[in-house]
PDB file of C-alpha atoms in Angstrom:
ATOM      1  CA  MET B   1      17.596 120.697  36.509  1.00 73.00           C
ATOM      2  CA  ILE B   2      16.140 119.339  33.303  1.00 90.00           C
ATOM      3  CA  GLU B   3      13.303 116.849  32.997  1.00 93.00           C
ATOM      4  CA  SER B   4      15.546 113.848  32.280  1.00 92.00           C
ATOM      5  CA  ASP B   5      17.540 114.621  35.458  1.00 93.00           C
ATOM      6  CA  LYS B   6      14.334 114.610  37.492  1.00 95.00           C
ATOM      7  CA  HIS B   7      13.201 111.358  35.884  1.00 96.00           C
ATOM      8  CA  ILE B   8      16.389 109.403  36.632  1.00 96.00           C
ATOM      9  CA  ILE B   9      16.547 110.743  40.199  1.00 97.00           C
ATOM     10  CA  LYS B  10      12.907 109.725  40.753  1.00 97.00           C
ATOM     11  CA  THR B  11      13.597 106.266  39.305  1.00 97.00           C
ATOM     12  CA  ILE B  12      16.423 105.758  41.819  1.00 98.00           C
ATOM     13  CA  GLU B  13      14.241 107.058  44.679  1.00 98.00           C
ATOM     14  CA  LEU B  14      11.458 104.616  43.809  1.00 97.00           C
ATOM     15  CA  LEU B  15      13.859 101.666  43.696  1.00 97.00           C
ATOM     16  CA  SER B  16      15.369 102.724  47.018  1.00 97.00           C
ATOM     17  CA  ASP B  17      11.883 103.026  48.555  1.00 97.00           C
ATOM     18  CA  PHE B  18      11.022  99.532  47.328  1.00 96.00           C
ATOM     19  CA  LEU B  19      14.233  98.099  48.782  1.00 96.00           C
ATOM     20  CA  GLY B  20      13.286  99.821  52.046  1.00 94.00           C
ATOM     21  CA  ILE B  21       9.981  97.939  52.070  1.00 94.00           C
ATOM     22  CA  LEU B  22      11.873  94.654  51.777  1.00 94.00           C
ATOM     23  CA  SER B  23      14.389  95.539  54.493  1.00 95.00           C
ATOM     24  CA  ASP B  24      14.043  94.732  58.164  1.00 93.00           C
ATOM     25  CA  GLY B  25      13.388  98.440  58.785  1.00 89.00           C
ATOM     26  CA  TYR B  26      16.427  98.779  61.005  1.00 92.00           C
ATOM     27  CA  ASN B  27      19.386  97.941  58.726  1.00 94.00           C
ATOM     28  CA  PRO B  28      18.311  99.358  55.368  1.00 94.00           C
ATOM     29  CA  THR B  29      19.875  99.468  51.956  1.00 95.00           C
ATOM     30  CA  VAL B  30      19.456 102.972  50.536  1.00 96.00           C
ATOM     31  CA  ILE B  31      20.423 104.292  47.102  1.00 97.00           C
ATOM     32  CA  TRP B  32      20.327 107.886  45.962  1.00 95.00           C
ATOM     33  CA  LEU B  33      21.597 110.044  43.136  1.00 96.00           C
ATOM     34  CA  LYS B  34      22.694 113.680  43.018  1.00 94.00           C
ATOM     35  CA  ILE B  35      23.174 115.478  39.687  1.00 94.00           C
ATOM     36  CA  ASP B  36      24.643 118.918  39.077  1.00 90.00           C
ATOM     37  CA  ARG B  37      24.992 120.454  35.627  1.00 87.00           C
ATOM     38  CA  THR B  38      26.483 123.749  36.780  1.00 86.00           C
ATOM     39  CA  VAL B  39      28.966 123.104  39.592  1.00 84.00           C
ATOM     40  CA  ARG B  40      31.629 120.408  39.737  1.00 86.00           C
ATOM     41  CA  ILE B  41      30.815 118.157  42.680  1.00 86.00           C
ATOM     42  CA  LYS B  42      33.796 117.992  45.015  1.00 86.00           C
ATOM     43  CA  PRO B  43      34.098 114.840  47.125  1.00 88.00           C
ATOM     44  CA  GLU B  44      35.858 116.692  49.939  1.00 84.00           C
ATOM     45  CA  LYS B  45      32.812 118.971  50.366  1.00 83.00           C
ATOM     46  CA  ILE B  46      30.446 116.015  50.508  1.00 84.00           C
ATOM     47  CA  PHE B  47      32.643 113.995  52.837  1.00 83.00           C
ATOM     48  CA  ASN B  48      33.048 116.844  55.342  1.00 79.00           C
ATOM     49  CA  ASP B  49      29.686 115.651  56.706  1.00 68.00           C
ATOM     50  CA  HIS B  50      31.335 112.346  57.661  1.00 66.00           C
ATOM     51  CA  TRP B  51      33.553 113.610  60.430  1.00 64.00           C
ATOM     52  CA  PHE B  52      34.795 110.825  62.688  1.00 65.00           C
ATOM     53  CA  GLY B  53      37.720 112.602  64.265  1.00 65.00           C
ATOM     54  CA  LYS B  54      41.055 114.024  63.301  1.00 67.00           C
ATOM     55  CA  GLY B  55      42.218 112.803  59.906  1.00 69.00           C
ATOM     56  CA  SER B  56      38.892 111.230  58.944  1.00 80.00           C
ATOM     57  CA  LEU B  57      38.457 113.295  55.758  1.00 81.00           C
ATOM     58  CA  GLU B  58      41.923 112.269  54.594  1.00 83.00           C
ATOM     59  CA  GLN B  59      41.116 108.656  55.438  1.00 84.00           C
ATOM     60  CA  ILE B  60      37.938 108.800  53.338  1.00 86.00           C
ATOM     61  CA  LEU B  61      39.698 110.488  50.414  1.00 86.00           C
ATOM     62  CA  SER B  62      42.401 107.815  50.525  1.00 88.00           C
ATOM     63  CA  THR B  63      39.798 105.163  49.598  1.00 87.00           C
ATOM     64  CA  LYS B  64      39.373 106.693  46.126  1.00 91.00           C
ATOM     65  CA  LYS B  65      39.675 104.266  43.236  1.00 93.00           C
ATOM     66  CA  GLU B  66      39.637 105.387  39.626  1.00 92.00           C
ATOM     67  CA  LEU B  67      37.539 102.868  37.718  1.00 91.00           C
ATOM     68  CA  ASN B  68      38.467 101.590  34.288  1.00 87.00           C
ATOM     69  CA  LYS B  69      35.507  99.235  33.967  1.00 85.00           C
ATOM     70  CA  ASP B  70      32.464 100.158  31.958  1.00 90.00           C
ATOM     71  CA  LEU B  71      29.530 101.762  33.742  1.00 94.00           C
ATOM     72  CA  GLU B  72      27.290  98.723  33.321  1.00 94.00           C
ATOM     73  CA  GLU B  73      29.762  96.459  35.111  1.00 95.00           C
ATOM     74  CA  ILE B  74      30.239  98.988  37.917  1.00 95.00           C
ATOM     75  CA  LEU B  75      26.478  99.394  38.405  1.00 96.00           C
ATOM     76  CA  THR B  76      26.051  95.618  38.450  1.00 96.00           C
ATOM     77  CA  ASP B  77      28.690  95.387  41.194  1.00 96.00           C
ATOM     78  CA  CYS B  78      27.089  98.197  43.224  1.00 97.00           C
ATOM     79  CA  PHE B  79      23.564  96.815  42.979  1.00 98.00           C
ATOM     80  CA  GLU B  80      24.773  93.317  43.876  1.00 97.00           C
ATOM     81  CA  TRP B  81      26.637  94.761  46.866  1.00 96.00           C
ATOM     82  CA  SER B  82      23.370  96.340  48.034  1.00 97.00           C
ATOM     83  CA  LEU B  83      21.372  93.156  47.424  1.00 96.00           C
ATOM     84  CA  VAL B  84      23.777  91.065  49.513  1.00 96.00           C
ATOM     85  CA  HIS B  85      23.096  93.413  52.435  1.00 96.00           C
ATOM     86  CA  LEU B  86      19.350  93.333  51.785  1.00 96.00           C
ATOM     87  CA  ARG B  87      19.317  89.523  51.688  1.00 95.00           C
ATOM     88  CA  THR B  88      20.992  89.532  55.103  1.00 94.00           C
ATOM     89  CA  PHE B  89      18.725  92.137  56.729  1.00 95.00           C
ATOM     90  CA  ASN B  90      15.164  91.747  55.475  1.00 94.00           C
ATOM     91  CA  LYS B  91      11.636  90.905  56.568  1.00 89.00           C
ATOM     92  CA  SER B  92      10.930  89.118  53.311  1.00 88.00           C
ATOM     93  CA  ALA B  93      12.793  85.819  53.621  1.00 87.00           C
ATOM     94  CA  ASP B  94      10.182  84.038  51.494  1.00 91.00           C
ATOM     95  CA  LEU B  95      10.861  86.458  48.659  1.00 90.00           C
ATOM     96  CA  PHE B  96      14.594  85.734  48.714  1.00 93.00           C
ATOM     97  CA  ASN B  97      13.948  81.984  48.882  1.00 94.00           C
ATOM     98  CA  SER B  98      11.740  82.144  45.797  1.00 95.00           C
ATOM     99  CA  LYS B  99      13.478  81.861  42.435  1.00 95.00           C
ATOM    100  CA  TYR B 100      10.493  83.574  40.794  1.00 97.00           C
ATOM    101  CA  HIS B 101      10.639  86.605  43.107  1.00 95.00           C
ATOM    102  CA  CYS B 102      14.439  86.888  42.917  1.00 95.00           C
ATOM    103  CA  GLU B 103      14.248  86.857  39.116  1.00 97.00           C
ATOM    104  CA  ASN B 104      11.613  89.601  39.179  1.00 96.00           C
ATOM    105  CA  LEU B 105      13.636  91.695  41.622  1.00 96.00           C
ATOM    106  CA  ASN B 106      16.667  91.287  39.350  1.00 96.00           C
ATOM    107  CA  LYS B 107      14.535  92.290  36.330  1.00 98.00           C
ATOM    108  CA  LEU B 108      13.391  95.419  38.172  1.00 97.00           C
ATOM    109  CA  ILE B 109      16.970  96.331  39.018  1.00 98.00           C
ATOM    110  CA  GLY B 110      17.928  95.578  35.401  1.00 97.00           C
ATOM    111  CA  LYS B 111      15.300  98.058  34.174  1.00 98.00           C
ATOM    112  CA  VAL B 112      16.622 100.734  36.524  1.00 97.00           C
ATOM    113  CA  LYS B 113      20.182  99.975  35.444  1.00 97.00           C
ATOM    114  CA  ASN B 114      19.150 100.313  31.775  1.00 96.00           C
ATOM    115  CA  ASP B 115      17.535 103.681  32.530  1.00 96.00           C
ATOM    116  CA  ILE B 116      20.800 104.798  34.131  1.00 96.00           C
ATOM    117  CA  LEU B 117      22.862 103.566  31.177  1.00 94.00           C
ATOM    118  CA  ASN B 118      20.527 105.327  28.730  1.00 93.00           C
ATOM    119  CA  TYR B 119      20.774 108.539  30.744  1.00 93.00           C
ATOM    120  CA  PHE B 120      24.562 108.698  31.054  1.00 91.00           C
ATOM    121  CA  ASP B 121      26.860 108.752  28.017  1.00 76.00           C
ATOM    122  CA  SER B 122      29.253 106.194  29.440  1.00 72.00           C
ATOM    123  CA  ASP B 123      31.864 106.795  26.714  1.00 73.00           C
ATOM    124  CA  GLN B 124      32.458 110.290  28.066  1.00 81.00           C
ATOM    125  CA  LEU B 125      32.486 109.493  31.791  1.00 89.00           C
ATOM    126  CA  LYS B 126      35.296 109.566  34.279  1.00 91.00           C
ATOM    127  CA  LEU B 127      34.357 107.152  37.073  1.00 94.00           C
ATOM    128  CA  SER B 128      35.651 106.880  40.620  1.00 95.00           C
ATOM    129  CA  VAL B 129      34.454 105.295  43.830  1.00 96.00           C
ATOM    130  CA  TYR B 130      35.004 105.918  47.538  1.00 93.00           C
ATOM    131  CA  ILE B 131      33.947 103.611  50.361  1.00 92.00           C
ATOM    132  CA  ILE B 132      33.163 105.112  53.749  1.00 88.00           C
ATOM    133  CA  ASP B 133      33.121 103.024  56.897  1.00 85.00           C
ATOM    134  CA  THR B 134      30.840 105.000  59.207  1.00 80.00           C
ATOM    135  CA  LYS B 135      32.306 103.256  62.262  1.00 77.00           C
ATOM    136  CA  ASP B 136      29.002 101.688  63.296  1.00 83.00           C
ATOM    137  CA  GLY B 137      29.163  98.768  60.877  1.00 85.00           C
ATOM    138  CA  SER B 138      27.512 100.748  58.088  1.00 91.00           C
ATOM    139  CA  LEU B 139      29.209 101.254  54.742  1.00 93.00           C
ATOM    140  CA  GLU B 140      28.559 103.833  52.045  1.00 92.00           C
ATOM    141  CA  LYS B 141      29.854 103.461  48.514  1.00 95.00           C
ATOM    142  CA  TYR B 142      30.023 106.737  46.556  1.00 95.00           C
ATOM    143  CA  LEU B 143      30.184 106.353  42.783  1.00 97.00           C
ATOM    144  CA  PHE B 144      31.200 109.606  41.055  1.00 95.00           C
ATOM    145  CA  LEU B 145      30.453 110.171  37.369  1.00 94.00           C
ATOM    146  CA  GLU B 146      32.060 113.174  35.685  1.00 91.00           C
ATOM    147  CA  SER B 147      31.811 114.469  32.133  1.00 88.00           C
ATOM    148  CA  ASN B 148      32.076 117.838  30.415  1.00 84.00           C
ATOM    149  CA  ASP B 149      28.414 118.737  30.890  1.00 84.00           C
ATOM    150  CA  LEU B 150      27.357 116.667  33.884  1.00 87.00           C
ATOM    151  CA  ASN B 151      28.536 115.813  37.371  1.00 92.00           C
ATOM    152  CA  ALA B 152      26.765 113.217  39.432  1.00 94.00           C
ATOM    153  CA  TYR B 153      27.225 110.741  42.195  1.00 95.00           C
ATOM    154  CA  PHE B 154      25.365 107.732  43.490  1.00 96.00           C
ATOM    155  CA  VAL B 155      25.402 106.666  47.102  1.00 96.00           C
ATOM    156  CA  PHE B 156      24.840 102.997  47.821  1.00 97.00           C
ATOM    157  CA  GLY B 157      24.366 102.798  51.576  1.00 95.00           C
ATOM    158  CA  ASN B 158      24.278  99.582  53.570  1.00 94.00           C
ATOM    159  CA  TYR B 159      23.374 100.628  57.097  1.00 93.00           C
ATOM    160  CA  ILE B 160      23.619  98.853  60.440  1.00 91.00           C
ATOM    161  CA  HIS B 161      21.781 100.555  63.300  1.00 80.00           C
TER     162      HIS B 161
END
């Protein structure tokens, strides 16, 4: 793993940790990133961990959508999806009622999004998304990014416990 890989992964971890601070502690929004420069990441290997009974892997794989939007638009959608969950399940209602704080949170997410866009060469990416219903009310959105020299995926998890 090269230094820029470590940097972007750490950036995502820090944002996810911050969102965890804002959450109610029981129904978090979590974001993480996995990068592999040597082995093609296979969704079916990752999704084997999400076994909910006979046919569940096929059900998960059937949610695949190839994305023709640009990466910036997709990231905006994913971050907004996470923020909607966070606004619903948080211990920081005053923050979400404050225009000033919402603008600053959006600026922070914008900075992270810009780091992601600067890291990935979006002209060379093949993008796809899967949505997993974990059967407890939680949803996970997997965003796969593939290119000739890089394979990665984001997980945007909105959890209900």
